[in-house]
Short mmCIF file of C-alpha atoms in Angstrom, two decimals:
data_model
loop_
_atom_site.label_atom_id
_atom_site.label_comp_id
_atom_site.label_asym_id
_atom_site.label_seq_id
_atom_site.Cartn_x
_atom_site.Cartn_y
_atom_site.Cartn_z
CA MET A 1 -49.06 121.25 -18.27
CA ALA A 2 -50.08 118.60 -20.78
CA ASN A 3 -47.65 115.90 -21.78
CA THR A 4 -47.12 116.29 -25.53
CA SER A 5 -44.57 113.51 -26.01
CA LEU A 6 -45.64 110.71 -28.31
CA HIS A 7 -45.02 107.03 -28.03
CA PRO A 8 -41.90 106.16 -30.08
CA LEU A 9 -43.94 103.90 -32.37
CA PHE A 10 -46.21 106.77 -33.37
CA ARG A 11 -43.26 108.86 -34.50
CA PHE A 12 -42.38 106.28 -37.11
CA ARG A 13 -45.93 105.51 -38.25
CA TRP A 14 -45.40 106.82 -41.78
CA MET A 15 -42.21 104.83 -42.14
CA ILE A 16 -43.99 101.69 -40.95
CA PHE A 17 -46.91 102.40 -43.26
CA SER A 18 -44.54 102.90 -46.21
CA ILE A 19 -42.71 99.64 -45.52
CA LEU A 20 -45.97 97.71 -45.27
CA ALA A 21 -47.35 99.34 -48.43
CA LEU A 22 -44.16 98.43 -50.29
CA ALA A 23 -44.38 94.85 -49.01
CA TYR A 24 -48.00 94.64 -50.19
CA PHE A 25 -47.01 95.94 -53.63
CA PHE A 26 -44.19 93.38 -53.76
CA VAL A 27 -46.56 90.50 -52.92
CA TYR A 28 -49.15 91.76 -55.41
CA PHE A 29 -46.51 91.98 -58.14
CA HIS A 30 -45.37 88.42 -57.45
CA ARG A 31 -48.93 87.17 -57.87
CA LEU A 32 -49.05 88.73 -61.33
CA SER A 33 -45.46 88.24 -62.44
CA LEU A 34 -45.97 84.86 -64.14
CA SER A 35 -48.35 86.36 -66.68
CA VAL A 36 -45.88 89.16 -67.41
CA VAL A 37 -42.95 86.86 -68.21
CA ALA A 38 -44.92 83.90 -69.63
CA ASP A 39 -43.94 84.58 -73.25
CA ASN A 40 -40.24 84.75 -72.44
CA LEU A 41 -40.41 81.60 -70.28
CA MET A 42 -42.24 79.67 -72.99
CA LYS A 43 -39.63 80.68 -75.55
CA ASP A 44 -36.57 80.10 -73.34
CA PHE A 45 -37.67 76.75 -71.91
CA ASN A 46 -39.52 75.57 -75.04
CA THR A 47 -42.77 74.93 -73.18
CA SER A 48 -46.39 75.18 -74.22
CA ALA A 49 -49.16 77.41 -72.95
CA GLY A 50 -50.63 74.40 -71.15
CA THR A 51 -47.44 73.96 -69.14
CA MET A 52 -47.44 77.62 -68.20
CA GLY A 53 -51.07 77.30 -67.15
CA LEU A 54 -50.15 74.31 -65.01
CA LEU A 55 -47.33 76.26 -63.34
CA GLY A 56 -49.64 79.19 -62.69
CA SER A 57 -52.37 77.01 -61.24
CA ILE A 58 -49.90 75.20 -58.96
CA TYR A 59 -48.69 78.55 -57.68
CA PHE A 60 -52.20 79.83 -57.02
CA TYR A 61 -53.31 76.58 -55.32
CA CYS A 62 -50.31 76.77 -53.00
CA TYR A 63 -51.07 80.43 -52.36
CA ALA A 64 -54.70 79.61 -51.56
CA ALA A 65 -53.73 76.68 -49.33
CA MET A 66 -51.46 78.90 -47.24
CA GLN A 67 -54.22 81.43 -46.55
CA LEU A 68 -55.75 79.21 -43.85
CA PRO A 69 -52.52 78.66 -41.84
CA ALA A 70 -51.60 82.32 -42.22
CA GLY A 71 -55.02 83.38 -40.96
CA LEU A 72 -54.84 81.01 -38.00
CA LEU A 73 -51.36 82.26 -37.17
CA SER A 74 -52.52 85.85 -37.35
CA ASP A 75 -55.51 85.09 -35.12
CA SER A 76 -53.52 83.19 -32.50
CA VAL A 77 -50.32 85.26 -32.38
CA GLY A 78 -51.80 88.64 -33.21
CA PRO A 79 -51.40 91.06 -36.08
CA ARG A 80 -48.39 92.90 -34.69
CA ARG A 81 -46.29 89.76 -34.29
CA THR A 82 -47.46 88.32 -37.62
CA VAL A 83 -46.44 91.38 -39.61
#
């Protein structure tokens, strides 16, 4: 008789996939959120478009700089432990 029991991780694969997809959407939204609220921030804090551009570029440079350590961590520790 064949063993039809699944590994416990496989039973929750759709839940894990949904959580990771939601996390990806959350990260993607945060990358775009400055452009969505830029008009309100400029009005509330009385700043110029140049200042908002500076804030956006600082954010993206920090994001780009962290890609290398995150990649090295993922390569050395493994994808399961990184996620």
